[in-house]
mmCIF file of C-alpha atoms in Angstrom:
data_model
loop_
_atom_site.group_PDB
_atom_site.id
_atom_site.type_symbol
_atom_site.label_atom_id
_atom_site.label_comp_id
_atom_site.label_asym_id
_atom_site.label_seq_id
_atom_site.Cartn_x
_atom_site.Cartn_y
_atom_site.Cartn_z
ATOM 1 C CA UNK A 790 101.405 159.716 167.193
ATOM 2 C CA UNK A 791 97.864 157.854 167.970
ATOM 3 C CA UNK A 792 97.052 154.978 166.100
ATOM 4 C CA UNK A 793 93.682 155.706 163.776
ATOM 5 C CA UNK A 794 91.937 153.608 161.223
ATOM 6 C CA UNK A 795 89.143 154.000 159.496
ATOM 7 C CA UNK A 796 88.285 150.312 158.577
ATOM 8 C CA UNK A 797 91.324 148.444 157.118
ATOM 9 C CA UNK A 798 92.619 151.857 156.581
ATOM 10 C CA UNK A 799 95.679 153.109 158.400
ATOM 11 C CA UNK A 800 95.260 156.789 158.852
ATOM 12 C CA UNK A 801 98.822 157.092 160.304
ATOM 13 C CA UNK A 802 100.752 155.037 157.438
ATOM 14 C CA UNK A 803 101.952 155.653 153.962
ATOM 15 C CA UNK A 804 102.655 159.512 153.863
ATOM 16 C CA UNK A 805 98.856 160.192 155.503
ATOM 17 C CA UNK A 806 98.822 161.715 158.701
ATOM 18 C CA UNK A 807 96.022 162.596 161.688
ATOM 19 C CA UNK A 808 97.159 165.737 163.449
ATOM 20 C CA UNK A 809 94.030 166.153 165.035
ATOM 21 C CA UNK A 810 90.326 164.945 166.060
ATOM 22 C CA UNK A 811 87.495 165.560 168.325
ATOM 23 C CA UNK A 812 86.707 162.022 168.873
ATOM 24 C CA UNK A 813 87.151 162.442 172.269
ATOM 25 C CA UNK A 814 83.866 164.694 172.872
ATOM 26 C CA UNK A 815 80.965 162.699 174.208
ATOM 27 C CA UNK A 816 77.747 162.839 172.286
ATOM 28 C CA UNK A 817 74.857 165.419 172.988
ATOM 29 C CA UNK A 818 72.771 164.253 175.972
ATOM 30 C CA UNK A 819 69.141 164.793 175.180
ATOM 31 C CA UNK A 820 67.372 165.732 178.559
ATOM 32 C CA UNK A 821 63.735 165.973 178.896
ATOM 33 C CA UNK A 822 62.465 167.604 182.125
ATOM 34 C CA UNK A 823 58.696 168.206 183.313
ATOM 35 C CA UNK A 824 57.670 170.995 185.598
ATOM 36 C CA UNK A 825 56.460 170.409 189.131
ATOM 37 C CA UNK A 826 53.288 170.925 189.546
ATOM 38 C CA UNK A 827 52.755 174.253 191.903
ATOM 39 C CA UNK A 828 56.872 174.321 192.711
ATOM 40 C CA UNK A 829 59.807 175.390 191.609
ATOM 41 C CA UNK A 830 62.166 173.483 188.968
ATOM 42 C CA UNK A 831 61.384 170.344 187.135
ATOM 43 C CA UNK A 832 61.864 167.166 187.230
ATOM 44 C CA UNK A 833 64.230 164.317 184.552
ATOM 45 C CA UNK A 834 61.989 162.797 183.252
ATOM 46 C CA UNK A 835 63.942 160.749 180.287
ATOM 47 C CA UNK A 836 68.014 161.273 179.207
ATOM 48 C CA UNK A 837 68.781 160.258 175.347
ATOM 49 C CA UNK A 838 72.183 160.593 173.752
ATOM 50 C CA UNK A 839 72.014 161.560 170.332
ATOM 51 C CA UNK A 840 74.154 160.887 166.956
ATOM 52 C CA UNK A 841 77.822 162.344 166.691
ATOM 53 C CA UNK A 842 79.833 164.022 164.379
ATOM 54 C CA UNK A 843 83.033 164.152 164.600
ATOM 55 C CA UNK A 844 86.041 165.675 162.858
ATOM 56 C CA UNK A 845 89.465 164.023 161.630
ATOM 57 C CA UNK A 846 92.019 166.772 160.117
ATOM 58 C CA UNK A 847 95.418 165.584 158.672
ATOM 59 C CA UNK A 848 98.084 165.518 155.673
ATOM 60 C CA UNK A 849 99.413 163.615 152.981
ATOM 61 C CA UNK A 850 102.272 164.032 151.825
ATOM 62 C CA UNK A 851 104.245 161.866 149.255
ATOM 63 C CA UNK A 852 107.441 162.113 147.374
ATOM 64 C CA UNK A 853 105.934 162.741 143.624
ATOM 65 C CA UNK A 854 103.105 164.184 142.628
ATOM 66 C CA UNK A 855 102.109 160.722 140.987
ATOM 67 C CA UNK A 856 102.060 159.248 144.320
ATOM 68 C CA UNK A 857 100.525 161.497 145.859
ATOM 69 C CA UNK A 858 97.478 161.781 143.584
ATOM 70 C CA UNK A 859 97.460 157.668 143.913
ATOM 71 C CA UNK A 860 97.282 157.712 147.448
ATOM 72 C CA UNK A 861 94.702 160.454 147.106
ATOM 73 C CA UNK A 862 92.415 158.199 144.965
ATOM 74 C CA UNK A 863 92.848 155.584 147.807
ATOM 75 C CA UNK A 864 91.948 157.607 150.512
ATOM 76 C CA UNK A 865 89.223 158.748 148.662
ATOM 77 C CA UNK A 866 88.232 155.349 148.598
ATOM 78 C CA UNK A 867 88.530 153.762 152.022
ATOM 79 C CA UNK A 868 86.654 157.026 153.117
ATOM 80 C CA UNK A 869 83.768 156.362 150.279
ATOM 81 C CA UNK A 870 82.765 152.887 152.831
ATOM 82 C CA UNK A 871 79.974 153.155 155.112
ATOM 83 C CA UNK A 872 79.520 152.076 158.804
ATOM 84 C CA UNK A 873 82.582 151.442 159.483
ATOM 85 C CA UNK A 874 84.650 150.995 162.435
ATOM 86 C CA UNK A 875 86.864 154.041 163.308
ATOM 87 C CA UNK A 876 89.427 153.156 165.659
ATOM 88 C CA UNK A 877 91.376 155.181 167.861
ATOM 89 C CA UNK A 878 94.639 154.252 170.472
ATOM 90 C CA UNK A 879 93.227 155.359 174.013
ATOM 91 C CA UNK A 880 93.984 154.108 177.201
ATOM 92 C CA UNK A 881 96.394 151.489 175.888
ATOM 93 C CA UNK A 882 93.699 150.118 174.387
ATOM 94 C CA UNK A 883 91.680 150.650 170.720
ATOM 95 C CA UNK A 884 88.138 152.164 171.093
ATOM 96 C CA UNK A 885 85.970 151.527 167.983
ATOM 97 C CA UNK A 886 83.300 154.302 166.871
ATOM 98 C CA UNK A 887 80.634 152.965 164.034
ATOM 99 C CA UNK A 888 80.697 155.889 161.227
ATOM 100 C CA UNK A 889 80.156 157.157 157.916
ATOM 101 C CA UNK A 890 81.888 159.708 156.400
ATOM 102 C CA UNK A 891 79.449 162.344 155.478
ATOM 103 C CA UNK A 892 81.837 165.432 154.588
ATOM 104 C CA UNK A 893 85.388 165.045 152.688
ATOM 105 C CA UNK A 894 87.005 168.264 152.226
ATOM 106 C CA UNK A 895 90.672 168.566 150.577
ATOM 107 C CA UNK A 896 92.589 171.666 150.791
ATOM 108 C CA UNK A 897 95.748 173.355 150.505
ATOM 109 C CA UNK A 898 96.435 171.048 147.533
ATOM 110 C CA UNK A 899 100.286 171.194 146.777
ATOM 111 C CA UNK A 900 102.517 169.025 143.938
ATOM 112 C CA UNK A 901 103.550 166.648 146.792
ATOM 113 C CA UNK A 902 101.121 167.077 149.624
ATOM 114 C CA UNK A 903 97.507 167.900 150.668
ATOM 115 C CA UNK A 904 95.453 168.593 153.202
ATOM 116 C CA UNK A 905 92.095 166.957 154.680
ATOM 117 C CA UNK A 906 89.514 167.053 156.907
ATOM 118 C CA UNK A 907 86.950 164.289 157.452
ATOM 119 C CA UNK A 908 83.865 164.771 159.181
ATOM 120 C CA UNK A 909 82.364 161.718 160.427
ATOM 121 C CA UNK A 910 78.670 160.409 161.496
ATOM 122 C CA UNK A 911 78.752 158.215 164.515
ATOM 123 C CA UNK A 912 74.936 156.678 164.755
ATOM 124 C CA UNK A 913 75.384 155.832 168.239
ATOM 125 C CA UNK A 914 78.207 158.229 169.116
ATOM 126 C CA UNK A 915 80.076 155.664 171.541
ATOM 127 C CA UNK A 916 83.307 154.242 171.722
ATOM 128 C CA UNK A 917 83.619 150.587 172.091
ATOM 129 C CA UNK A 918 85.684 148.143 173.702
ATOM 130 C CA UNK A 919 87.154 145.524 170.486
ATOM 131 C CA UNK A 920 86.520 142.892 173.136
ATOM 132 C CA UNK A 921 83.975 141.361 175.465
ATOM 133 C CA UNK A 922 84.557 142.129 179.194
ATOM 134 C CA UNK A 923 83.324 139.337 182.016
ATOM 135 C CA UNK A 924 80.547 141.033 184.295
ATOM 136 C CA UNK A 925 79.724 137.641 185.818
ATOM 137 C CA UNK A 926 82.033 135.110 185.928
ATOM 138 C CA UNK A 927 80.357 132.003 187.027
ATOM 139 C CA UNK A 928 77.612 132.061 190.005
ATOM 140 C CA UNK A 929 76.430 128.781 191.537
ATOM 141 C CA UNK A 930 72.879 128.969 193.283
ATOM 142 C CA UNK A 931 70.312 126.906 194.865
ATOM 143 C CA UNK A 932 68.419 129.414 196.325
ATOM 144 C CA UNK A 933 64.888 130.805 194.703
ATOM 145 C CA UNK A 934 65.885 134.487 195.352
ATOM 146 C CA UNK A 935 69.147 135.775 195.315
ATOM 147 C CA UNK A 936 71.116 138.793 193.979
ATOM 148 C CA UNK A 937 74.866 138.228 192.343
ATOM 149 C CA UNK A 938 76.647 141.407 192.653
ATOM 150 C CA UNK A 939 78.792 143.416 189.481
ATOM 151 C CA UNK A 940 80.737 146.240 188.342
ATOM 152 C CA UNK A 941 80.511 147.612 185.407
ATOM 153 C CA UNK A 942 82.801 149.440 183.375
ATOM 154 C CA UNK A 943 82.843 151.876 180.946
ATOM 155 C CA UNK A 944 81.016 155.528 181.114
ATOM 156 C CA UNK A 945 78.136 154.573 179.854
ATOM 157 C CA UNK A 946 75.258 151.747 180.316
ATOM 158 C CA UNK A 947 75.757 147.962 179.708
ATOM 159 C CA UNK A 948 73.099 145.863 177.813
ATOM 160 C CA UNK A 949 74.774 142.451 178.895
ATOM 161 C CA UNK A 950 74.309 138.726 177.499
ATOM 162 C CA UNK A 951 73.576 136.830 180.728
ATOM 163 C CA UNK A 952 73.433 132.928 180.197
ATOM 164 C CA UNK A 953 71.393 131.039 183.041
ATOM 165 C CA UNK A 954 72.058 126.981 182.912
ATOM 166 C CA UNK A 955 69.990 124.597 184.554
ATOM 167 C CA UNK A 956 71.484 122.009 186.342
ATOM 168 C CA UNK A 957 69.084 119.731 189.176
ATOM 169 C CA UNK A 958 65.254 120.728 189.535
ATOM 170 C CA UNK A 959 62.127 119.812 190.877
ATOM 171 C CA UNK A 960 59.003 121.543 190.138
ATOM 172 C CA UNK A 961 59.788 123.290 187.446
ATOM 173 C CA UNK A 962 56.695 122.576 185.110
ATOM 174 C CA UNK A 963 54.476 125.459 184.066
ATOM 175 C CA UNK A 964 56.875 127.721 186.362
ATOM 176 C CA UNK A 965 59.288 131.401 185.878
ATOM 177 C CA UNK A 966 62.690 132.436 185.890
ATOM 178 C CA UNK A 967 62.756 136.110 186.683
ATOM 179 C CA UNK A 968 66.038 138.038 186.176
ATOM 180 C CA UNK A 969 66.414 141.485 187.302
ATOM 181 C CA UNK A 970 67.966 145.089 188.005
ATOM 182 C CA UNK A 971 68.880 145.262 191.709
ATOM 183 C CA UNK A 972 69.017 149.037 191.318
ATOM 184 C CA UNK A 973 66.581 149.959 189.044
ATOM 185 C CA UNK A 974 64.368 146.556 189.656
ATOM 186 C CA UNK A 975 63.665 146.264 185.953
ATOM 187 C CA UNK A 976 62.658 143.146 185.395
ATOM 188 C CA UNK A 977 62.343 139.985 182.615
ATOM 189 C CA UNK A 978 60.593 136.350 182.953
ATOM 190 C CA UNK A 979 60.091 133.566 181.414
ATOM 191 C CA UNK A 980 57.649 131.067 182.059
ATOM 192 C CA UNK A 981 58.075 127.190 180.974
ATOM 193 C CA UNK A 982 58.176 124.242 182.219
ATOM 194 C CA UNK A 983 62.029 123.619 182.736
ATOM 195 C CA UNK A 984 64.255 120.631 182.962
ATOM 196 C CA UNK A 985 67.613 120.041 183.934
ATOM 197 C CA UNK A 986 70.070 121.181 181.229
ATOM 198 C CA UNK A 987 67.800 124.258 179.999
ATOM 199 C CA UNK A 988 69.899 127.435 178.962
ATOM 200 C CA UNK A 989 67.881 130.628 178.927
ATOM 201 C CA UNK A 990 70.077 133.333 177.691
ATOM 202 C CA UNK A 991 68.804 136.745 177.253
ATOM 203 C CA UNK A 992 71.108 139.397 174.688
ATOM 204 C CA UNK A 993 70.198 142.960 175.705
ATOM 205 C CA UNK A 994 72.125 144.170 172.891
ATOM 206 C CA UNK A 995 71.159 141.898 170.252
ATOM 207 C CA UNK A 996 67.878 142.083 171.812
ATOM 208 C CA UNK A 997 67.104 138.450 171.902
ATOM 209 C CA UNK A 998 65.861 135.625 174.435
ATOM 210 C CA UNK A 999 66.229 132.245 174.178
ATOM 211 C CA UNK A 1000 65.967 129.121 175.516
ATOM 212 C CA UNK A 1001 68.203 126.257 174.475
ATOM 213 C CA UNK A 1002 68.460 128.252 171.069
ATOM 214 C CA UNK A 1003 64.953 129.036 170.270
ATOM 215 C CA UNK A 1004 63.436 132.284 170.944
ATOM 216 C CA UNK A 1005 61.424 132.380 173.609
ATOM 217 C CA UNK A 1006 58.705 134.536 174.875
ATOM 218 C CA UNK A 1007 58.807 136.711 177.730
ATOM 219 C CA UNK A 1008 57.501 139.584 179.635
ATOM 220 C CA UNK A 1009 59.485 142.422 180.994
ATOM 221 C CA UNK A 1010 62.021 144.583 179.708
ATOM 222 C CA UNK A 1011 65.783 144.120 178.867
ATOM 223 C CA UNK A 1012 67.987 144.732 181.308
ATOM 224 C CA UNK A 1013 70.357 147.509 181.122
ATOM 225 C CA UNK A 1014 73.531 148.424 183.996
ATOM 226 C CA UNK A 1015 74.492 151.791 184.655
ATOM 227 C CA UNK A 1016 78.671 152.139 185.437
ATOM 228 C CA UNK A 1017 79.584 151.030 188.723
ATOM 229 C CA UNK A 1018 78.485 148.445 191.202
ATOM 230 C CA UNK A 1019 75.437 146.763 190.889
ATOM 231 C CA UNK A 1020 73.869 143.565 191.073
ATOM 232 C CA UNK A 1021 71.698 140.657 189.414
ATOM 233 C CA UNK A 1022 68.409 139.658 190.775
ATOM 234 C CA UNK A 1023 67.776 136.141 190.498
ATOM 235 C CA UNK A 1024 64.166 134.473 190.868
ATOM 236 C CA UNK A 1025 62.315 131.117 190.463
ATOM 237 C CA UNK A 1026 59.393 129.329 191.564
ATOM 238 C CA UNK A 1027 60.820 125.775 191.396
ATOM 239 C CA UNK A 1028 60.605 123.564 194.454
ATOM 240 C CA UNK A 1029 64.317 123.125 195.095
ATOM 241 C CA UNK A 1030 67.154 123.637 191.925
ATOM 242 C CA UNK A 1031 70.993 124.291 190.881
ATOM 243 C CA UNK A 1032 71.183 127.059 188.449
ATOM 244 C CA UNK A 1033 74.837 128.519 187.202
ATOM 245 C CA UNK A 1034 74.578 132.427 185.844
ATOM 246 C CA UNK A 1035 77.166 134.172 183.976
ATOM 247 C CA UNK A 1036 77.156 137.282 181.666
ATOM 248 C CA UNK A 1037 79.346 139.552 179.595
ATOM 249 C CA UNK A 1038 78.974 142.669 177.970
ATOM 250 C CA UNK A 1039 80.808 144.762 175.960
ATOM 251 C CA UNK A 1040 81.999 148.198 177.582
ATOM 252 C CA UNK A 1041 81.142 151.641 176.187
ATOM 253 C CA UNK A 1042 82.788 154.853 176.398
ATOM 254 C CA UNK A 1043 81.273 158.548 176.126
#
């Protein structure tokens, strides 16, 4: 029996059973394509993932038909909340899906038992990790342009928090800290005049950057990792410095 919740609700506990889902399906993938010009075929132009819904079928079944209908009510209930985290045993691990219930339907009603089937809206349509996964553990540099490698995880794209910490510096007024995409050489800067002990951190997910707490302007784009190796462009203008990097993300699952 998998373990499934559906926020502090135990889907597998107290006479209510999940004897089957379609979790497990990945999300539609959007693909645009252009034509070639005076060829054959087209080109990718832009992939998008799209929502997900997703079914949850099951029973109840309880010893009177008081309980049952109490149970009923509760279930009823803890399915009535909205974006909340559905969580399913894979992997020997728990991956979380954001949803809504949109669609409740009860059937075969008996005196002791019923059944159900849930049909779920996942915004996003991923499965997530519970738990923040090191892409960067700690990389020392004194060099102005270097590249740290990574792996990522998951089966699909990382928007990582990467934390860069000053340490010793010269010439770093009016200068830029680029970070970048090895692979894809997307690219955000910042431009300040820096001193030793400056953090710039820069949340893909949250979609923030920030220096020693403040937000900060930039120019560029987020960075984003596809799954697999990669690696973390590192920049500066300064005359000589000691910078420390390290980043996190949390994986995703399709």
């Amino acid at each position: 029996m998998i373990g499934v919740s559906y926020g502090d609700f135990n889907m597998q506990a107290n006479g209510v059973t999940v004897t089957g889902t379609d979790v497990y399906s990945a999300p539609t993938n959007n693909i645009q394509a252009d034509e070639l010009a005076e060829r054959d075929g087209a080109l990718i132009v832009q992939q998008k993932f799209q929502k997900k819904a997703f079914k949850v079928e099951g029973l109840i079944r309880k010893a009177t038909q008081l309980e049952l209908e109490q149970t009923l009510d509760a279930f009823k209930l803890a399915m009535s909340k909205k974006n909340q985290g559905f969580d399913v045993a894979y992997a020997g691990g728990i991956r979380r899906y954001l949803a809504s219930v949109q669609n409740n339907i009860i059937s075969n009603r008996g005196i002791t038992s019923v059944g159900f089937s849930i049909e779920f809206l996942s915004p996003d349509g991923m499965g997530w990790d519970l738990q923040a996964t090191t892409l960067i553990s700690s990389a020392a540099n004194t060099t102005s342009n270097t590249t740290v490698s990574l792996s990522v995880g998951g089966s699909y794209k990382a928007d990582p928090y990467i934390k860069v910490t000053v340490g010793v510096i010269t010439g770093g007024t009016s200068k830029t800290i680029t970070l970048s995409n090895a692979a894809t050489l997307r690219s955000i800067a910042v431009t300040r005049t820096w001193v030793a002990g400056d953090v710039l951190e820069v949340d893909a997910l949250k979609g923030l950057v920030l220096v020693n707490g403040a937000a900060s302007d930039f120019t560029g784009q987020l960075l984003s990792f596809e799954p697999g190796d990669g690696g973390l462009g590192y920049l500066d203008d300064f005359t000589t410095r000691s910078i420390t990097i390290t980043s996190s993300y949390t994986r995703r699952w399709l």
